[in-house]
PDB file of C-alpha atoms in Angstrom:
ATOM      1  CA  UNK A 281      14.720  -3.762  -5.026  1.00 83.00           C
ATOM      2  CA  UNK A 282      13.826  -0.650  -3.023  1.00 88.00           C
ATOM      3  CA  UNK A 283      10.253  -1.798  -2.358  1.00 86.00           C
ATOM      4  CA  UNK A 284      11.297  -5.376  -1.574  1.00 83.00           C
ATOM      5  CA  UNK A 285      13.838  -4.120   0.935  1.00 87.00           C
ATOM      6  CA  UNK A 286      11.074  -2.425   2.932  1.00 89.00           C
ATOM      7  CA  UNK A 287       8.802  -5.484   2.630  1.00 84.00           C
ATOM      8  CA  UNK A 288      11.450  -7.984   3.713  1.00 83.00           C
ATOM      9  CA  UNK A 289      12.510  -5.815   6.656  1.00 89.00           C
ATOM     10  CA  UNK A 290       8.895  -5.643   7.842  1.00 88.00           C
ATOM     11  CA  UNK A 291       8.784  -1.850   7.547  1.00 93.00           C
ATOM     12  CA  UNK A 292       5.222  -1.776   6.183  1.00 89.00           C
ATOM     13  CA  UNK A 293       3.850  -4.049   8.909  1.00 87.00           C
ATOM     14  CA  UNK A 294       1.405  -2.176  11.184  1.00 88.00           C
ATOM     15  CA  UNK A 295       1.460   0.870   8.910  1.00 91.00           C
ATOM     16  CA  UNK A 296      -1.672   2.682   7.753  1.00 91.00           C
ATOM     17  CA  UNK A 297      -3.137   4.297   4.667  1.00 92.00           C
ATOM     18  CA  UNK A 298      -2.544   7.976   5.325  1.00 96.00           C
ATOM     19  CA  UNK A 299      -4.065   9.436   2.160  1.00 97.00           C
ATOM     20  CA  UNK A 300      -7.231   8.688   0.238  1.00 96.00           C
ATOM     21  CA  UNK A 301      -8.156  10.836  -2.740  1.00 96.00           C
ATOM     22  CA  UNK A 302     -11.373   9.330  -4.134  1.00 91.00           C
ATOM     23  CA  UNK A 303     -11.267   9.042  -7.903  1.00 93.00           C
ATOM     24  CA  UNK A 304      -7.472   9.291  -7.845  1.00 97.00           C
ATOM     25  CA  UNK A 305      -5.260   7.262  -5.442  1.00 97.00           C
ATOM     26  CA  UNK A 306      -4.874   5.726  -1.998  1.00 95.00           C
ATOM     27  CA  UNK A 307      -1.408   6.124  -0.484  1.00 96.00           C
ATOM     28  CA  UNK A 308       0.559   4.308   2.221  1.00 94.00           C
ATOM     29  CA  UNK A 309       4.043   3.181   3.214  1.00 94.00           C
ATOM     30  CA  UNK A 310       5.032   6.251   5.189  1.00 97.00           C
ATOM     31  CA  UNK A 311       3.701   5.917   8.721  1.00 97.00           C
ATOM     32  CA  UNK A 312       2.844   3.715  11.676  1.00 95.00           C
ATOM     33  CA  UNK A 313       0.380   4.903  14.321  1.00 93.00           C
ATOM     34  CA  UNK A 314       1.481   4.880  17.938  1.00 93.00           C
ATOM     35  CA  UNK A 315      -1.388   5.350  20.397  1.00 91.00           C
ATOM     36  CA  UNK A 316       0.795   7.557  22.614  1.00 92.00           C
ATOM     37  CA  UNK A 317       2.654   9.551  19.933  1.00 93.00           C
ATOM     38  CA  UNK A 318       0.311   9.564  16.947  1.00 92.00           C
ATOM     39  CA  UNK A 319       1.749   9.050  13.441  1.00 96.00           C
ATOM     40  CA  UNK A 320       5.374   7.886  13.465  1.00 97.00           C
ATOM     41  CA  UNK A 321       7.377   8.102  10.238  1.00 97.00           C
ATOM     42  CA  UNK A 322       8.770   4.840   8.905  1.00 97.00           C
ATOM     43  CA  UNK A 323      12.544   5.101   8.570  1.00 96.00           C
ATOM     44  CA  UNK A 324      13.434   5.896   4.977  1.00 97.00           C
ATOM     45  CA  UNK A 325      16.260   4.402   2.990  1.00 96.00           C
ATOM     46  CA  UNK A 326      18.143   6.533   0.473  1.00 97.00           C
ATOM     47  CA  UNK A 327      16.000   7.850  -2.411  1.00 97.00           C
ATOM     48  CA  UNK A 328      16.060   5.864  -5.639  1.00 96.00           C
ATOM     49  CA  UNK A 329      16.520   6.912  -9.239  1.00 96.00           C
ATOM     50  CA  UNK A 330      13.196   7.288 -11.044  1.00 96.00           C
ATOM     51  CA  UNK A 331      12.523   4.378 -13.429  1.00 94.00           C
ATOM     52  CA  UNK A 332       9.308   5.332 -15.177  1.00 95.00           C
ATOM     53  CA  UNK A 333       8.397   2.714 -17.819  1.00 92.00           C
ATOM     54  CA  UNK A 334       4.753   1.584 -17.320  1.00 91.00           C
ATOM     55  CA  UNK A 335       1.642   3.750 -17.345  1.00 95.00           C
ATOM     56  CA  UNK A 336      -0.273   4.605 -14.189  1.00 96.00           C
ATOM     57  CA  UNK A 337      -3.397   2.700 -15.202  1.00 95.00           C
ATOM     58  CA  UNK A 338      -6.107   1.495 -12.841  1.00 94.00           C
ATOM     59  CA  UNK A 339      -4.870  -0.944 -10.206  1.00 90.00           C
ATOM     60  CA  UNK A 340      -1.166  -0.227 -10.620  1.00 89.00           C
ATOM     61  CA  UNK A 341       1.113   0.613  -7.702  1.00 90.00           C
ATOM     62  CA  UNK A 342       3.639   3.403  -8.070  1.00 94.00           C
ATOM     63  CA  UNK A 343       6.200   5.156  -5.912  1.00 95.00           C
ATOM     64  CA  UNK A 344       5.321   8.532  -4.406  1.00 97.00           C
ATOM     65  CA  UNK A 345       7.949  11.268  -4.551  1.00 96.00           C
ATOM     66  CA  UNK A 346       8.573  14.926  -3.843  1.00 96.00           C
ATOM     67  CA  UNK A 347       7.226  17.548  -6.227  1.00 95.00           C
ATOM     68  CA  UNK A 348       9.882  18.739  -8.659  1.00 95.00           C
ATOM     69  CA  UNK A 349      12.299  15.916  -7.795  1.00 97.00           C
ATOM     70  CA  UNK A 350      11.918  12.793  -9.978  1.00 97.00           C
ATOM     71  CA  UNK A 351      14.609  10.917  -8.032  1.00 98.00           C
ATOM     72  CA  UNK A 352      13.132  11.316  -4.551  1.00 98.00           C
ATOM     73  CA  UNK A 353      11.063   8.124  -4.044  1.00 97.00           C
ATOM     74  CA  UNK A 354      11.739   6.309  -0.781  1.00 97.00           C
ATOM     75  CA  UNK A 355       9.101   4.282   1.113  1.00 97.00           C
ATOM     76  CA  UNK A 356       5.719   5.773   0.179  1.00 97.00           C
ATOM     77  CA  UNK A 357       3.637   4.180  -2.581  1.00 94.00           C
ATOM     78  CA  UNK A 358       0.135   4.537  -3.956  1.00 95.00           C
ATOM     79  CA  UNK A 359      -2.509   2.543  -5.806  1.00 93.00           C
ATOM     80  CA  UNK A 360      -4.142   4.152  -8.839  1.00 96.00           C
ATOM     81  CA  UNK A 361      -7.910   3.981  -8.332  1.00 96.00           C
ATOM     82  CA  UNK A 362      -8.525   4.855 -11.984  1.00 96.00           C
ATOM     83  CA  UNK A 363      -6.485   5.313 -15.148  1.00 97.00           C
ATOM     84  CA  UNK A 364      -4.252   8.224 -14.111  1.00 98.00           C
ATOM     85  CA  UNK A 365      -1.839   7.890 -17.031  1.00 97.00           C
ATOM     86  CA  UNK A 366      -2.811  11.215 -18.650  1.00 97.00           C
ATOM     87  CA  UNK A 367      -1.905  13.017 -15.422  1.00 96.00           C
ATOM     88  CA  UNK A 368       0.889  11.017 -13.775  1.00 97.00           C
ATOM     89  CA  UNK A 369       2.882   9.603 -16.702  1.00 97.00           C
ATOM     90  CA  UNK A 370       4.145  13.037 -17.725  1.00 96.00           C
ATOM     91  CA  UNK A 371       4.347  14.688 -14.315  1.00 96.00           C
ATOM     92  CA  UNK A 372       7.657  15.038 -12.441  1.00 96.00           C
ATOM     93  CA  UNK A 373       9.429  12.587 -14.762  1.00 96.00           C
ATOM     94  CA  UNK A 374       6.550  10.104 -14.576  1.00 97.00           C
ATOM     95  CA  UNK A 375       5.603   8.060 -11.506  1.00 97.00           C
ATOM     96  CA  UNK A 376       7.326   4.673 -11.469  1.00 94.00           C
ATOM     97  CA  UNK A 377       4.841   1.804 -11.603  1.00 91.00           C
ATOM     98  CA  UNK A 378       6.284  -1.334 -10.015  1.00 85.00           C
ATOM     99  CA  UNK A 379       3.334  -3.651  -9.321  1.00 84.00           C
ATOM    100  CA  UNK A 380      -0.289  -4.472 -10.118  1.00 84.00           C
ATOM    101  CA  UNK A 381      -3.244  -5.365  -7.897  1.00 84.00           C
ATOM    102  CA  UNK A 382      -3.946  -9.045  -8.612  1.00 75.00           C
ATOM    103  CA  UNK A 383      -7.005 -11.285  -8.691  1.00 73.00           C
ATOM    104  CA  UNK A 384     -10.125  -9.695  -7.209  1.00 76.00           C
ATOM    105  CA  UNK A 385      -8.003  -7.222  -5.260  1.00 79.00           C
ATOM    106  CA  UNK A 386      -9.551  -4.097  -6.789  1.00 85.00           C
ATOM    107  CA  UNK A 387     -12.775  -4.842  -4.902  1.00 84.00           C
ATOM    108  CA  UNK A 388     -10.742  -4.437  -1.698  1.00 84.00           C
ATOM    109  CA  UNK A 389      -9.126  -1.246  -2.995  1.00 88.00           C
ATOM    110  CA  UNK A 390     -12.580   0.131  -3.832  1.00 89.00           C
ATOM    111  CA  UNK A 391     -13.785  -0.691  -0.313  1.00 86.00           C
ATOM    112  CA  UNK A 392     -10.858   1.242   1.123  1.00 88.00           C
ATOM    113  CA  UNK A 393     -11.578   4.176  -1.201  1.00 91.00           C
ATOM    114  CA  UNK A 394     -15.153   4.304   0.166  1.00 89.00           C
ATOM    115  CA  UNK A 395     -14.021   4.730   3.780  1.00 89.00           C
ATOM    116  CA  UNK A 396     -14.875   8.297   4.913  1.00 92.00           C
ATOM    117  CA  UNK A 397     -11.960  10.722   4.624  1.00 95.00           C
ATOM    118  CA  UNK A 398     -11.085  13.308   7.300  1.00 94.00           C
ATOM    119  CA  UNK A 399      -8.770  16.304   7.484  1.00 95.00           C
ATOM    120  CA  UNK A 400      -6.435  15.676  10.431  1.00 94.00           C
ATOM    121  CA  UNK A 401      -3.932  18.395   9.457  1.00 95.00           C
ATOM    122  CA  UNK A 402      -4.685  20.517  12.530  1.00 94.00           C
ATOM    123  CA  UNK A 403      -3.995  17.510  14.773  1.00 92.00           C
ATOM    124  CA  UNK A 404      -1.100  15.729  13.042  1.00 94.00           C
ATOM    125  CA  UNK A 405       0.237  18.080  10.325  1.00 95.00           C
ATOM    126  CA  UNK A 406      -0.382  18.845   6.646  1.00 95.00           C
ATOM    127  CA  UNK A 407       0.498  15.348   5.419  1.00 95.00           C
ATOM    128  CA  UNK A 408      -2.699  14.076   7.054  1.00 96.00           C
ATOM    129  CA  UNK A 409      -5.375  16.152   5.327  1.00 96.00           C
ATOM    130  CA  UNK A 410      -7.056  13.212   3.505  1.00 97.00           C
ATOM    131  CA  UNK A 411      -6.985  10.297   5.968  1.00 96.00           C
ATOM    132  CA  UNK A 412      -9.524   7.457   5.729  1.00 93.00           C
ATOM    133  CA  UNK A 413     -10.889   6.631   9.183  1.00 91.00           C
ATOM    134  CA  UNK A 414     -13.102   3.735  10.223  1.00 86.00           C
ATOM    135  CA  UNK A 415     -13.898   5.322  13.593  1.00 80.00           C
ATOM    136  CA  UNK A 416     -14.154   8.996  14.515  1.00 77.00           C
ATOM    137  CA  UNK A 417     -14.928   9.122  18.220  1.00 74.00           C
ATOM    138  CA  UNK A 418     -12.324  11.885  18.682  1.00 71.00           C
ATOM    139  CA  UNK A 419      -9.729   9.919  20.660  1.00 81.00           C
ATOM    140  CA  UNK A 420      -7.464   8.521  17.976  1.00 87.00           C
ATOM    141  CA  UNK A 421      -5.993   5.039  18.224  1.00 88.00           C
ATOM    142  CA  UNK A 422      -4.431   2.631  15.729  1.00 87.00           C
ATOM    143  CA  UNK A 423      -7.831   0.917  15.411  1.00 86.00           C
ATOM    144  CA  UNK A 424      -9.324   4.040  13.807  1.00 89.00           C
ATOM    145  CA  UNK A 425      -7.157   3.838  10.690  1.00 90.00           C
ATOM    146  CA  UNK A 426      -7.152   1.554   7.654  1.00 87.00           C
ATOM    147  CA  UNK A 427      -4.172  -0.501   8.732  1.00 86.00           C
ATOM    148  CA  UNK A 428      -1.799  -2.816   6.932  1.00 86.00           C
ATOM    149  CA  UNK A 429      -1.018  -5.479   9.505  1.00 82.00           C
ATOM    150  CA  UNK A 430       1.537  -7.389   7.479  1.00 79.00           C
ATOM    151  CA  UNK A 431       3.023  -7.529   3.984  1.00 80.00           C
ATOM    152  CA  UNK A 432       4.609 -10.776   2.889  1.00 71.00           C
ATOM    153  CA  UNK A 433       5.744 -12.698  -0.146  1.00 68.00           C
ATOM    154  CA  UNK A 434       3.393 -15.664  -0.493  1.00 63.00           C
ATOM    155  CA  UNK A 435       5.922 -18.007  -2.067  1.00 54.00           C
ATOM    156  CA  UNK A 436       8.099 -17.560   0.986  1.00 45.00           C
ATOM    157  CA  UNK A 437       5.516 -17.357   3.803  1.00 43.00           C
ATOM    158  CA  UNK A 438       2.651 -19.379   2.358  1.00 42.00           C
ATOM    159  CA  UNK A 439       2.653 -22.040   5.095  1.00 41.00           C
ATOM    160  CA  UNK A 440       2.126 -19.325   7.704  1.00 42.00           C
ATOM    161  CA  UNK A 441      -1.279 -18.757   6.126  1.00 43.00           C
ATOM    162  CA  UNK A 442      -2.482 -22.254   5.292  1.00 44.00           C
ATOM    163  CA  UNK A 443      -0.304 -25.375   5.211  1.00 47.00           C
ATOM    164  CA  UNK A 444      -2.667 -27.060   2.727  1.00 47.00           C
ATOM    165  CA  UNK A 445      -1.971 -24.502  -0.019  1.00 44.00           C
ATOM    166  CA  UNK A 446       0.375 -25.463  -2.816  1.00 50.00           C
ATOM    167  CA  UNK A 447       3.071 -22.765  -3.168  1.00 47.00           C
ATOM    168  CA  UNK A 448       3.654 -23.853  -6.781  1.00 52.00           C
ATOM    169  CA  UNK A 449       0.062 -23.221  -7.850  1.00 49.00           C
ATOM    170  CA  UNK A 450      -0.434 -19.529  -8.750  1.00 46.00           C
ATOM    171  CA  UNK A 451      -4.232 -19.915  -8.838  1.00 43.00           C
ATOM    172  CA  UNK A 452      -4.182 -21.355  -5.335  1.00 42.00           C
ATOM    173  CA  UNK A 453      -2.061 -18.454  -4.119  1.00 41.00           C
ATOM    174  CA  UNK A 454      -4.466 -15.852  -5.494  1.00 39.00           C
ATOM    175  CA  UNK A 455      -7.843 -17.377  -4.720  1.00 38.00           C
ATOM    176  CA  UNK A 456      -7.187 -19.136  -1.454  1.00 35.00           C
ATOM    177  CA  UNK A 457      -5.356 -16.209   0.098  1.00 35.00           C
ATOM    178  CA  UNK A 458      -7.868 -13.606  -0.953  1.00 35.00           C
ATOM    179  CA  UNK A 459     -10.704 -15.605   0.586  1.00 34.00           C
ATOM    180  CA  UNK A 460      -8.754 -16.809   3.639  1.00 33.00           C
ATOM    181  CA  UNK A 461      -8.818 -13.581   5.657  1.00 30.00           C
ATOM    182  CA  UNK A 462     -12.344 -12.933   6.866  1.00 30.00           C
ATOM    183  CA  UNK A 463     -11.666 -10.601   9.786  1.00 36.00           C
ATOM    184  CA  UNK A 464     -10.270  -7.833   7.609  1.00 45.00           C
ATOM    185  CA  UNK A 465      -9.030  -7.752   4.072  1.00 50.00           C
ATOM    186  CA  UNK A 466      -6.301  -9.368   2.046  1.00 57.00           C
ATOM    187  CA  UNK A 467      -4.990  -7.477  -0.941  1.00 64.00           C
ATOM    188  CA  UNK A 468      -2.933  -9.511  -3.435  1.00 61.00           C
ATOM    189  CA  UNK A 469      -0.251  -7.541  -5.300  1.00 61.00           C
ATOM    190  CA  UNK A 470       1.697  -9.055  -8.178  1.00 59.00           C
ATOM    191  CA  UNK A 471       5.239  -7.750  -8.460  1.00 56.00           C
ATOM    192  CA  UNK A 472       7.805  -9.007 -10.951  1.00 55.00           C
ATOM    193  CA  UNK A 473       6.104 -12.411 -11.238  1.00 59.00           C
ATOM    194  CA  UNK A 474       5.743 -12.896  -7.474  1.00 58.00           C
ATOM    195  CA  UNK A 475       2.587 -12.458  -5.429  1.00 57.00           C
ATOM    196  CA  UNK A 476       2.606 -10.376  -2.254  1.00 58.00           C
ATOM    197  CA  UNK A 477      -0.198 -10.110   0.279  1.00 59.00           C
ATOM    198  CA  UNK A 478      -1.217  -7.031   2.221  1.00 63.00           C
ATOM    199  CA  UNK A 479      -3.426  -8.022   5.164  1.00 54.00           C
TER     200      UNK A 479
END
């Protein structure tokens, strides 16, 4: 419910991946980038109670939280690049897995994980010491970051993507949407039986 609230309010639209730890995770959900101000924190709702149940295996999404506080997850989430269960399942009460990368989505995640990572802590603060950047000309703009333009529930917004797709056909939702976006990437995420797209 916490994650869906952010998705349905459009809070993750135009956000960016602010942390990439190759061999571990990529993390997002916390910030937008304003060309005049730099990183701008996404407004957080109240923290949620930790609900660890599923292991942090490869391709799962989990909520980020504060060290030493299991019940501190708000808007930030991460994708496990590898099987991190031995590390994350027992740490800080376990990290709550709530979704799984669907279809061929891990190929997109792997592409993101290969984007060069830069330490921007001296410019933007300690949170930004592992930021993937697609351009490093020195003058930062939103175009330099790995951005998430929009997150949407395909069963609800499917006709915005392609009116010919059948919203009742799960295979159509996965394959057609993952191949539809050619200018960037489309990452399908399955959550509680529903498919979401990150574009």
